Amino acid sequence: MTLDEKQAQLVGFWVDQGDEVVAPMAGEKKTSTRYEEATAHGIGHLTRVYGTRPVDPGERAAWLWSEQARLQRETRLGIPALVHEECLTGLAAWQAATYPTPLAWGASFDPALVERVGAAIGSSMRTLGIHQGLAPVLDVVRDPRWGRVDECIAEDPLVVGVIGTAYVRGMQSQGVHATLKHFVGYSASRAGRNHAPVHAGGREIEDVLLPPFEMAVREGGVRSVMNSYTDIDGIPVAADAHYLDDILRERWGFDGVVVSDYFAVDFLRSMHRIAADSSEAAALALTAGIDVELPSPDAYTTLAAQVRQGTLAEELLDRAVGRVLAQKEKLGLLDADFTAAPPTAVDLDSPAHRALARELAEESIVLLSNDGILPLVADPTRRIAVIGPNADSTEALMGCYSFVNHVLAHHPSTPAGIALPTVLEALRAELPDATVTHAVGCAAEGDDRSGIADAVATARAADLAVVVVGDRAGLFGRGTVGEGNDVDTLDLPGVQRELVEAIVETGTPVVLVAMTGRPYALDWALPPRATPGGASAGLGAVNSPAAARVSEEAPAARQPAAVLQTFFPGEEGAPALARLLTGRVDPSGRLPVSLPRSAGAQPYSYLHPVLGGRTDITSVDPTPVRPFGFGLGYTSFTRTAIEADATVVAGASFRVAVEVNNVGGRDGVDVVQLYAHDEVASVVRPVAQLIGFERIGLAAGESRRVTFDVPTERLAFTGRDGVRRVEPGRIRLWVGEACDHEEAVTTIEIVTAP
């Protein structure tokens, strides 16, 4: 290969890039190189062939097949391009199914279902000639003020790792390579601001932020990784060989391809300012371990010249090219026949897609409180008012990286191309004999209160009000959550709280639905709860999830009769919600993130040490209103008779078993959660750490013995010497309704090998 041919394999080209800002800084980073010039020696990637504009999938496939054949025919080496697309909530293309956002994956606690979703998305992509998907996001949520929280799975690294790895397995089972992002530290930025510096300690990085990526590499066999935009302690990750080479490749054995996040290489010059020009930025990134520059050639176009000048070792170029060619070989691109006819009729939103999307949406909805009003009893004379900015909105169902919100926002005259029933429409379909009225009340953002009076009148004339509030996903100031839409408050956007309180004051029972991309402070809408009877004082005083037990102190003001949390539930989210409200589906979602008390309590994680929770030595109470793992159903469960091995050798696995009983009058689903606490350790440890979970369905009155086989590595942490290991000592174990509820408790002793 010539130097120019090698360089060409290390860049992408955004063929269809227009004036829409669909990526960070894209408006300022227009590609000046003509496509014909950029592909004269071949090309590494084609960027978002289907996902930049609303194009007919069949027509676009015909263009892509012909273009791949041209690259084979007209370039000396005849190497086709690798095609990548966004696929965070489904393939981000026109007419493609839109699934719930990743935060909803976490709320489902169902890796097997997420694996099926990944496979379905991968199948659509492979049919269209797409080879690589830019998902999943394995950033662990550290601060809900961050705009990209809805792209994340959870605040717990085990949940992120298990569910993210399941998505990887599903997608790659279809011959499409998944891409882990954003490696690493992106979500730990100061004050939850996009691209802001990260000053996380080495132990937080090793024990919280890195494990999900390690799991997806070692256990999921992921084939691609994307760097984080951020800098960690002053070193941009895009130029840090410690993460991209020492940890990712040498320690974990990753042998795939590292691609840059969009424009990240040139950001070394323009934003981080550790490079004087694009040549220096390219040399820094390539040396650190970034193999491919995406989305288009900006800095890596200087690589061949640098080698010719003797300022860059050709071995670095060869190293990256070898990885890219190996990836293309694994994908079958080097032997692909593009003279065959491309697909013409492609159903990207088949009934199978929609059934999966609805199943995941149903499993992800979290019931936060319920005074008995739910499930709704069928009553043909019932009058239901459906109110709120998200009650009759299709955009409110989907996250930032959905095609509708990410791309079609720039094409308002183009239809979505898929069926997107709203909550209003779904409730009318679910309750055909009821009288269902509607009022918007207010917008998702802004201070216009002119519609509240009409909403109040509509509620007063009804027997029940379903009030749907929350977010509108977008980018860089367009919307209330999403990439670049960071906040300094966790109050509901705009005047939505005023709307809810006005409806509640009418005396009409209210079912509040928060349809959001981040958890908001909803303490004003939820009843207070007593400390769980099984909580240990040594773990800090925290709110109990135990059946949302209400304390003796009555709330100061009226509150909704029931509150539900749903995280952008996708195209089938509204029918899923309607089925849950009427009781055709039992609520089974659990909070993948703590429900915050206020923005002032952030950053907060349930993985806090004793002094990170509520104590007597500070007046600030960071305790969440509802904790990680919390979620109610229409039935009740107990967890009893826990048993564990007495001892386990460090490095081995141990067994924990618990009896789970459905003691209510309905069938239901429980998410059995196993937590641990290292009672005395050489460094400060969290008061609770999830080490196992499993969804189980039980009929009314049914009991089941649930057994966990737990590798002791899940209790590993970084010691004072900087080495991550499993330390001997006594571990407290419990199963409960959430992280803070010790319902069934036992202990185990970790010992060293004889």
Coordinates of N, CA and C in Angstrom, one line a residue, residues 459-664:
A459 N -59.8 19.5 33.8 CA -59.6 18.5 34.9 C -60.8 18.5 35.8
R460 N -61.4 19.7 36.1 CA -62.5 19.8 36.9 C -63.7 19.0 36.4
A461 N -63.8 19.0 35.1 CA -65.0 18.3 34.4 C -64.8 16.8 34.3
A462 N -63.6 16.3 34.8 CA -63.3 14.9 34.6 C -63.4 14.2 36.0
D463 N -63.4 12.8 35.9 CA -63.3 12.0 37.1 C -61.9 11.7 37.4
L464 N -61.0 11.8 36.4 CA -59.6 11.5 36.6 C -58.8 12.3 35.6
A465 N -57.6 12.8 36.1 CA -56.7 13.5 35.2 C -55.4 12.8 35.1
V466 N -55.0 12.4 33.9 CA -53.7 11.9 33.6 C -52.8 13.0 33.1
V467 N -51.8 13.4 33.9 CA -51.0 14.6 33.5 C -49.6 14.1 33.1
V468 N -49.3 14.4 31.8 CA -48.0 13.9 31.3 C -47.1 15.0 31.1
V469 N -46.0 15.1 31.8 CA -45.0 16.2 31.8 C -43.7 15.6 31.5
G470 N -42.7 16.5 31.4 CA -41.3 16.0 31.2 C -40.5 16.8 30.2
D471 N -39.7 16.1 29.4 CA -38.7 16.7 28.5 C -39.1 16.7 27.1
R472 N -38.3 17.5 26.3 CA -38.3 17.4 24.9 C -36.8 17.3 24.5
A473 N -36.4 16.1 23.9 CA -35.0 15.9 23.6 C -34.6 16.7 22.4
G474 N -33.3 17.1 22.4 CA -32.7 17.8 21.3 C -31.3 18.0 21.5
L475 N -30.7 18.9 20.8 CA -29.2 19.1 20.8 C -28.9 20.6 21.0
F476 N -27.9 20.8 21.8 CA -27.2 22.1 21.9 C -28.2 23.3 22.0
G477 N -29.1 23.2 23.0 CA -30.0 24.3 23.3 C -31.4 24.1 22.6
R478 N -31.5 23.2 21.7 CA -32.8 22.8 21.2 C -33.4 21.7 22.0
G479 N -34.3 22.1 22.9 CA -34.9 21.1 23.8 C -34.5 21.3 25.2
T480 N -34.9 20.3 26.1 CA -34.6 20.5 27.5 C -33.6 19.4 28.0
V481 N -33.3 18.4 27.2 CA -32.4 17.4 27.5 C -31.8 16.8 26.2
G482 N -30.6 16.3 26.3 CA -29.9 15.7 25.2 C -28.5 16.3 25.1
E483 N -27.8 16.0 24.1 CA -26.4 16.4 24.0 C -26.3 17.9 24.0
G484 N -25.5 18.4 24.9 CA -25.3 19.9 25.0 C -26.4 20.6 25.8
N485 N -27.4 19.9 26.2 CA -28.5 20.5 27.0 C -28.4 20.1 28.5
D486 N -27.3 20.7 29.0 CA -27.1 20.5 30.5 C -27.9 21.5 31.3
V487 N -28.1 21.2 32.5 CA -28.9 22.1 33.3 C -28.3 22.4 34.7
D488 N -28.7 23.5 35.3 CA -28.2 23.7 36.7 C -29.4 23.6 37.7
T489 N -30.5 23.1 37.3 CA -31.6 22.8 38.2 C -32.2 21.5 37.8
L490 N -32.8 20.8 38.7 CA -33.5 19.5 38.4 C -35.0 19.7 38.7
D491 N -35.5 20.9 38.7 CA -36.9 21.1 38.6 C -37.4 20.8 37.2
L492 N -38.7 20.4 37.1 CA -39.3 20.2 35.8 C -39.1 21.4 35.0
P493 N -38.8 21.3 33.7 CA -38.6 22.4 32.8 C -39.8 23.3 32.8
G494 N -39.6 24.6 32.5 CA -40.7 25.6 32.3 C -41.6 25.7 33.5
V495 N -42.9 25.8 33.3 CA -43.9 26.0 34.3 C -44.7 24.7 34.6
Q496 N -44.1 23.5 34.3 CA -44.8 22.3 34.3 C -45.2 21.9 35.8
R497 N -44.4 22.3 36.7 CA -44.8 22.0 38.1 C -46.0 22.8 38.5
E498 N -46.0 24.1 38.1 CA -47.2 24.9 38.3 C -48.5 24.3 37.7
L499 N -48.3 23.7 36.5 CA -49.5 23.1 35.9 C -49.9 21.9 36.7
V500 N -49.0 21.0 37.1 CA -49.4 19.8 37.9 C -50.1 20.3 39.2
E501 N -49.5 21.2 39.9 CA -50.1 21.6 41.2 C -51.4 22.3 41.0
A502 N -51.6 23.0 39.9 CA -53.0 23.6 39.7 C -54.0 22.5 39.4
I503 N -53.6 21.4 38.7 CA -54.5 20.3 38.4 C -54.8 19.6 39.7
V504 N -53.8 19.3 40.5 CA -54.0 18.6 41.8 C -55.0 19.4 42.7
E505 N -54.9 20.7 42.7 CA -55.7 21.5 43.6 C -57.2 21.5 43.2
T506 N -57.5 21.0 42.0 CA -58.9 20.9 41.6 C -59.6 19.8 42.4
G507 N -58.9 18.9 43.0 CA -59.5 17.8 43.8 C -59.8 16.6 42.9
T508 N -59.6 16.8 41.6 CA -59.8 15.6 40.7 C -58.5 14.7 40.9
P509 N -58.7 13.4 41.1 CA -57.5 12.5 41.3 C -56.6 12.6 40.1
V510 N -55.3 12.7 40.4 CA -54.3 12.9 39.3 C -53.3 11.7 39.3
V511 N -53.1 11.2 38.1 CA -52.1 10.3 37.8 C -51.0 11.0 37.1
L512 N -49.9 11.3 37.7 CA -48.8 12.0 37.1 C -47.8 11.1 36.4
V513 N -47.5 11.4 35.1 CA -46.5 10.6 34.4 C -45.4 11.5 34.0
A514 N -44.2 11.2 34.4 CA -43.0 12.0 34.1 C -42.3 11.2 32.9
M515 N -42.3 11.8 31.7 CA -41.7 11.2 30.5 C -40.5 12.1 30.2
T516 N -39.3 11.6 30.7 CA -38.2 12.4 30.7 C -36.9 11.7 30.2
G517 N -35.8 12.5 30.1 CA -34.5 11.9 29.7 C -33.6 11.9 30.9
R518 N -34.0 12.5 32.0 CA -33.2 12.5 33.2 C -34.1 12.4 34.4
P519 N -33.7 12.0 35.6 CA -34.5 12.0 36.8 C -34.6 13.5 37.3
Y520 N -35.9 13.9 37.6 CA -36.1 15.2 38.1 C -36.5 15.2 39.6
A521 N -36.3 16.3 40.3 CA -36.7 16.4 41.7 C -38.2 16.4 41.8
L522 N -38.8 15.3 42.2 CA -40.3 15.2 42.3 C -40.7 15.0 43.7
D523 N -39.9 15.5 44.7 CA -40.3 15.4 46.1 C -41.6 16.0 46.4
W524 N -42.0 17.1 45.8 CA -43.3 17.7 46.0 C -44.5 16.9 45.5
A525 N -44.2 15.9 44.7 CA -45.3 15.1 44.1 C -45.4 13.8 44.7
L526 N -44.5 13.4 45.6 CA -44.4 12.1 46.2 C -44.6 12.1 47.7
P527 N -45.3 11.1 48.2 CA -45.5 11.0 49.7 C -44.2 10.7 50.4
P528 N -44.0 11.2 51.6 CA -42.8 10.8 52.3 C -42.9 9.4 52.7
R529 N -41.7 8.8 53.0 CA -41.6 7.4 53.3 C -40.8 7.2 54.6
A530 N -41.1 6.2 55.3 CA -40.4 5.9 56.6 C -39.1 5.2 56.3
T531 N -38.2 5.2 57.2 CA -37.0 4.4 57.1 C -37.3 2.9 57.2
P532 N -36.8 2.1 56.3 CA -37.1 0.7 56.3 C -36.7 0.0 57.6
G533 N -37.6 -0.9 58.0 CA -37.3 -1.5 59.3 C -36.0 -2.3 59.3
G534 N -35.6 -2.8 58.1 CA -34.4 -3.6 58.0 C -33.1 -2.8 57.8
A535 N -33.2 -1.5 57.7 CA -32.0 -0.7 57.5 C -31.0 -0.8 58.6
S536 N -29.8 -0.7 58.3 CA -28.7 -0.7 59.3 C -28.3 0.7 59.6
A537 N -28.2 1.1 60.8 CA -27.8 2.5 61.1 C -26.4 2.7 60.6
G538 N -25.6 1.7 60.5 CA -24.2 1.8 60.0 C -24.1 2.2 58.6
L539 N -25.2 2.0 57.8 CA -25.2 2.3 56.4 C -25.8 3.7 56.1
G540 N -26.1 4.4 57.2 CA -26.6 5.8 57.0 C -28.1 5.8 56.9
A541 N -28.7 6.9 57.3 CA -30.2 7.0 57.3 C -30.6 7.4 55.9
V542 N -31.3 6.5 55.2 CA -31.8 6.8 53.8 C -33.2 6.5 53.7
N543 N -33.9 7.1 52.7 CA -35.3 6.8 52.5 C -35.6 5.4 52.1
S544 N -36.7 4.8 52.5 CA -37.0 3.5 52.3 C -37.9 3.3 51.0
P545 N -37.7 2.3 50.2 CA -38.6 2.0 49.1 C -39.7 1.1 49.5
A546 N -39.7 0.6 50.7 CA -40.5 -0.5 51.1 C -42.0 -0.2 50.9
A547 N -42.5 -0.6 49.8 CA -43.9 -0.4 49.4 C -44.3 1.0 49.6
A548 N -43.4 1.9 49.5 CA -43.7 3.4 49.6 C -44.5 3.7 50.8
R549 N -44.0 3.1 51.9 CA -44.7 3.3 53.2 C -44.8 4.7 53.6
V550 N -45.9 5.2 53.9 CA -46.1 6.6 54.2 C -45.9 6.8 55.7
S551 N -45.1 7.9 56.0 CA -44.9 8.2 57.4 C -46.2 8.7 58.0
E552 N -46.2 8.9 59.4 CA -47.4 9.4 60.0 C -47.6 10.9 59.7
E553 N -46.5 11.6 59.3 CA -46.7 13.0 59.1 C -47.4 13.1 57.7
A554 N -48.5 13.8 57.7 CA -49.3 14.0 56.5 C -48.6 15.0 55.6
P555 N -48.7 14.9 54.3 CA -48.1 15.9 53.4 C -48.8 17.2 53.6
A556 N -48.0 18.3 53.3 CA -48.4 19.6 53.6 C -49.4 20.1 52.5
A557 N -49.4 19.5 51.3 CA -50.3 19.9 50.3 C -50.8 18.6 49.6
R558 N -51.8 18.8 48.8 CA -52.3 17.7 48.0 C -51.2 17.2 47.0
Q559 N -51.3 16.0 46.7 CA -50.3 15.4 45.8 C -51.1 14.4 44.9
P560 N -50.4 14.1 43.8 CA -51.0 13.2 42.8 C -51.3 11.8 43.5
A561 N -52.4 11.2 43.0 CA -52.8 9.9 43.6 C -51.8 8.8 43.2
A562 N -51.1 9.0 42.1 CA -50.1 8.0 41.6 C -49.1 8.8 40.8
V563 N -47.8 8.3 40.8 CA -46.8 9.0 40.0 C -46.0 7.8 39.3
L564 N -45.8 8.0 38.0 CA -45.0 7.1 37.2 C -43.9 7.8 36.5
Q565 N -42.8 7.1 36.4 CA -41.6 7.6 35.7 C -41.3 6.7 34.5
T566 N -41.3 7.4 33.4 CA -40.9 6.6 32.2 C -39.8 7.4 31.5
F567 N -38.7 6.8 31.0 CA -37.6 7.4 30.3 C -37.8 7.2 28.8
F568 N -38.2 8.2 28.1 CA -38.4 8.2 26.6 C -38.6 6.8 26.1
P569 N -39.9 6.4 26.1 CA -40.2 4.9 25.9 C -40.3 4.5 24.5
G570 N -40.1 5.4 23.5 CA -40.0 4.9 22.1 C -41.4 4.9 21.5
E571 N -41.4 4.3 20.3 CA -42.6 4.3 19.4 C -43.8 3.6 20.0
E572 N -43.6 2.6 20.8 CA -44.7 1.9 21.4 C -44.8 2.3 22.9
G573 N -44.2 3.3 23.3 CA -44.2 3.7 24.7 C -45.6 4.1 25.2
A574 N -46.4 4.8 24.4 CA -47.7 5.3 24.8 C -48.7 4.1 24.9
P575 N -48.8 3.2 24.0 CA -49.6 2.0 24.2 C -49.1 1.2 25.4
A576 N -47.8 1.1 25.7 CA -47.3 0.4 26.8 C -47.8 1.1 28.1
L577 N -47.7 2.4 28.2 CA -48.2 3.1 29.3 C -49.7 2.9 29.5
A578 N -50.5 3.0 28.5 CA -51.9 2.8 28.6 C -52.3 1.4 29.1
R579 N -51.6 0.4 28.6 CA -51.8 -1.0 29.1 C -51.4 -1.1 30.6
L580 N -50.4 -0.4 31.0 CA -50.0 -0.5 32.4 C -51.0 0.3 33.3
L581 N -51.5 1.4 32.9 CA -52.5 2.2 33.6 C -53.8 1.4 33.9
T582 N -54.2 0.6 32.9 CA -55.4 -0.2 33.0 C -55.2 -1.5 33.6
G583 N -54.0 -1.9 33.9 CA -53.7 -3.2 34.6 C -53.5 -4.4 33.7
R584 N -53.5 -4.2 32.4 CA -53.2 -5.3 31.5 C -51.8 -5.7 31.6
V585 N -50.9 -4.8 32.1 CA -49.5 -5.0 32.3 C -49.2 -4.6 33.8
D586 N -48.5 -5.4 34.5 CA -48.1 -5.0 35.8 C -46.8 -4.2 35.8
P587 N -46.7 -3.1 36.6 CA -45.5 -2.3 36.6 C -44.3 -3.2 37.1
S588 N -43.2 -3.1 36.4 CA -42.1 -3.9 36.8 C -40.7 -3.2 36.7
G589 N -40.8 -1.9 36.2 CA -39.5 -1.2 36.1 C -39.0 -0.8 37.4
R590 N -37.7 -0.6 37.5 CA -37.0 -0.1 38.7 C -36.1 1.0 38.4
L591 N -35.9 1.9 39.3 CA -35.1 3.1 39.0 C -33.6 2.7 38.7
P592 N -33.1 3.1 37.5 CA -31.7 2.8 37.2 C -30.8 4.0 37.7
V593 N -31.5 5.0 38.2 CA -30.8 6.2 38.8 C -31.6 6.7 40.0
S594 N -30.9 7.2 40.9 CA -31.6 7.7 42.1 C -32.5 8.9 41.7
L595 N -33.7 9.0 42.3 CA -34.5 10.2 42.0 C -34.1 11.3 43.0
P596 N -33.6 12.4 42.5 CA -32.9 13.3 43.3 C -33.8 14.2 44.2
R597 N -33.3 14.7 45.2 CA -34.0 15.6 46.1 C -33.9 17.0 45.5
S598 N -32.7 17.4 45.0 CA -32.5 18.7 44.4 C -31.2 18.7 43.6
A599 N -31.0 19.7 42.8 CA -29.8 19.9 42.0 C -28.6 20.1 43.0
G600 N -28.9 20.8 44.1 CA -27.9 21.1 45.1 C -27.3 19.9 45.8
A601 N -28.0 18.8 45.7 CA -27.5 17.5 46.3 C -26.5 16.8 45.3
Q602 N -26.3 17.3 44.1 CA -25.6 16.6 43.1 C -24.1 17.1 43.1
P603 N -23.2 16.3 42.6 CA -23.4 14.9 42.2 C -23.7 13.9 43.3
Y604 N -24.5 12.9 43.1 CA -24.9 11.9 44.1 C -25.0 10.6 43.4
S605 N -24.6 9.6 44.1 CA -24.7 8.2 43.6 C -25.1 7.3 44.8
Y606 N -25.9 6.3 44.6 CA -26.1 5.4 45.7 C -24.9 4.7 46.1
L607 N -23.8 4.7 45.3 CA -22.5 4.1 45.6 C -21.7 5.0 46.5
H608 N -22.3 5.6 47.5 CA -21.6 6.5 48.3 C -21.1 5.9 49.6
P609 N -20.0 6.4 50.2 CA -19.6 5.9 51.5 C -20.5 6.5 52.6
V610 N -20.3 6.1 53.9 CA -21.2 6.5 55.0 C -21.2 8.1 55.0
L611 N -20.1 8.7 54.8 CA -20.0 10.2 54.9 C -20.5 10.8 53.6
G612 N -20.9 10.1 52.6 CA -21.5 10.6 51.4 C -23.1 10.7 51.5
G613 N -23.6 10.1 52.6 CA -25.1 10.1 52.8 C -25.5 11.1 53.8
R614 N -26.7 10.9 54.3 CA -27.2 11.8 55.4 C -26.6 11.4 56.7
T615 N -26.0 12.4 57.4 CA -25.4 12.2 58.7 C -25.7 13.4 59.6
D616 N -25.3 13.2 60.9 CA -25.6 14.2 61.9 C -24.5 15.3 61.9
I617 N -23.5 15.2 61.0 CA -22.5 16.2 61.1 C -22.6 17.2 59.9
T618 N -23.7 17.2 59.2 CA -23.9 18.3 58.2 C -25.4 18.5 58.1
S619 N -25.8 19.7 57.8 CA -27.2 20.0 57.6 C -27.8 19.7 56.3
V620 N -26.9 19.4 55.3 CA -27.3 19.1 54.0 C -27.7 17.6 53.9
D621 N -28.9 17.4 53.3 CA -29.4 16.0 53.1 C -29.4 15.7 51.7
P622 N -28.5 14.8 51.2 CA -28.5 14.4 49.8 C -29.3 13.2 49.5
T623 N -30.0 12.7 50.5 CA -30.8 11.5 50.3 C -31.8 11.6 49.1
P624 N -31.8 10.7 48.2 CA -32.8 10.8 47.1 C -34.2 10.6 47.6
V625 N -35.2 11.1 46.8 CA -36.6 10.9 47.2 C -37.0 9.5 47.0
R626 N -36.5 8.9 46.0 CA -36.7 7.4 45.7 C -35.3 6.9 45.3
P627 N -34.8 5.8 45.9 CA -33.5 5.3 45.7 C -33.3 4.4 44.5
F628 N -32.1 4.2 44.1 CA -31.7 3.3 43.0 C -32.4 1.9 43.3
G629 N -33.0 1.4 42.3 CA -33.6 0.0 42.4 C -35.1 0.1 42.8
F630 N -35.6 1.2 43.1 CA -37.0 1.3 43.6 C -38.0 1.2 42.5
G631 N -39.1 0.6 42.8 CA -40.2 0.5 41.9 C -41.3 -0.4 42.5
L632 N -42.6 0.1 42.4 CA -43.7 -0.6 42.9 C -44.4 -1.4 41.8
G633 N -45.3 -2.3 42.2 CA -46.2 -3.0 41.3 C -47.6 -3.0 41.8
Y634 N -48.4 -3.8 41.2 CA -49.8 -3.9 41.6 C -50.0 -5.1 42.6
T635 N -48.9 -5.7 42.9 CA -48.9 -6.8 43.9 C -47.7 -6.6 44.9
S636 N -47.5 -7.4 45.9 CA -46.5 -7.2 46.9 C -45.6 -8.5 46.9
F637 N -44.3 -8.3 47.2 CA -43.4 -9.4 47.3 C -42.7 -9.3 48.7
T638 N -42.3 -10.5 49.2 CA -41.4 -10.6 50.3 C -40.2 -11.4 49.9
R639 N -39.1 -11.1 50.6 CA -37.9 -11.9 50.3 C -37.4 -12.4 51.7
T640 N -37.3 -13.7 51.8 CA -37.0 -14.3 53.1 C -36.0 -15.4 52.9
A641 N -35.5 -16.0 54.1 CA -34.7 -17.2 54.1 C -33.5 -17.1 53.2
I642 N -32.7 -16.0 53.4 CA -31.5 -15.9 52.6 C -30.4 -16.8 53.1
E643 N -29.7 -17.4 52.2 CA -28.6 -18.3 52.6 C -27.4 -18.0 51.7
A644 N -26.2 -18.1 52.3 CA -25.0 -17.9 51.5 C -23.9 -18.8 52.0
D645 N -22.9 -19.1 51.1 CA -21.8 -19.8 51.6 C -21.1 -19.1 52.8
A646 N -20.6 -19.9 53.7 CA -20.0 -19.3 54.9 C -18.7 -18.6 54.5
T647 N -17.9 -19.2 53.6 CA -16.7 -18.5 53.2 C -16.5 -18.7 51.7
V648 N -15.6 -17.9 51.1 CA -15.3 -18.0 49.7 C -13.9 -17.6 49.6
V649 N -13.1 -18.3 48.7 CA -11.7 -17.9 48.5 C -11.7 -16.7 47.5
A650 N -10.9 -15.7 47.8 CA -10.8 -14.6 46.9 C -10.4 -15.0 45.5
G651 N -11.2 -14.6 44.5 CA -11.0 -15.1 43.1 C -12.0 -16.1 42.7
A652 N -12.6 -16.8 43.6 CA -13.6 -17.8 43.3 C -15.0 -17.1 43.3
S653 N -16.1 -17.9 43.2 CA -17.5 -17.5 43.2 C -18.2 -18.0 44.4
F654 N -19.2 -17.4 44.8 CA -20.0 -17.9 45.9 C -21.5 -17.9 45.6
R655 N -22.2 -18.6 46.4 CA -23.7 -18.8 46.1 C -24.5 -18.1 47.2
V656 N -25.5 -17.4 46.7 CA -26.5 -16.8 47.6 C -27.9 -17.2 47.1
A657 N -28.8 -17.6 48.0 CA -30.1 -18.0 47.6 C -31.1 -17.3 48.5
V658 N -32.2 -17.0 48.0 CA -33.3 -16.2 48.7 C -34.6 -16.7 48.2
E659 N -35.6 -16.7 49.2 CA -37.0 -17.1 48.8 C -37.7 -15.8 48.5
V660 N -38.3 -15.8 47.3 CA -39.1 -14.7 46.9 C -40.6 -15.1 46.8
N661 N -41.5 -14.3 47.5 CA -42.9 -14.7 47.6 C -43.8 -13.6 47.1
N662 N -44.7 -13.9 46.2 CA -45.7 -13.0 45.8 C -46.9 -13.1 46.8
V663 N -47.0 -12.2 47.7 CA -48.0 -12.2 48.8 C -49.2 -11.4 48.5
G664 N -49.3 -10.9 47.2 CA -50.4 -10.1 46.9 C -51.5 -10.9 46.1

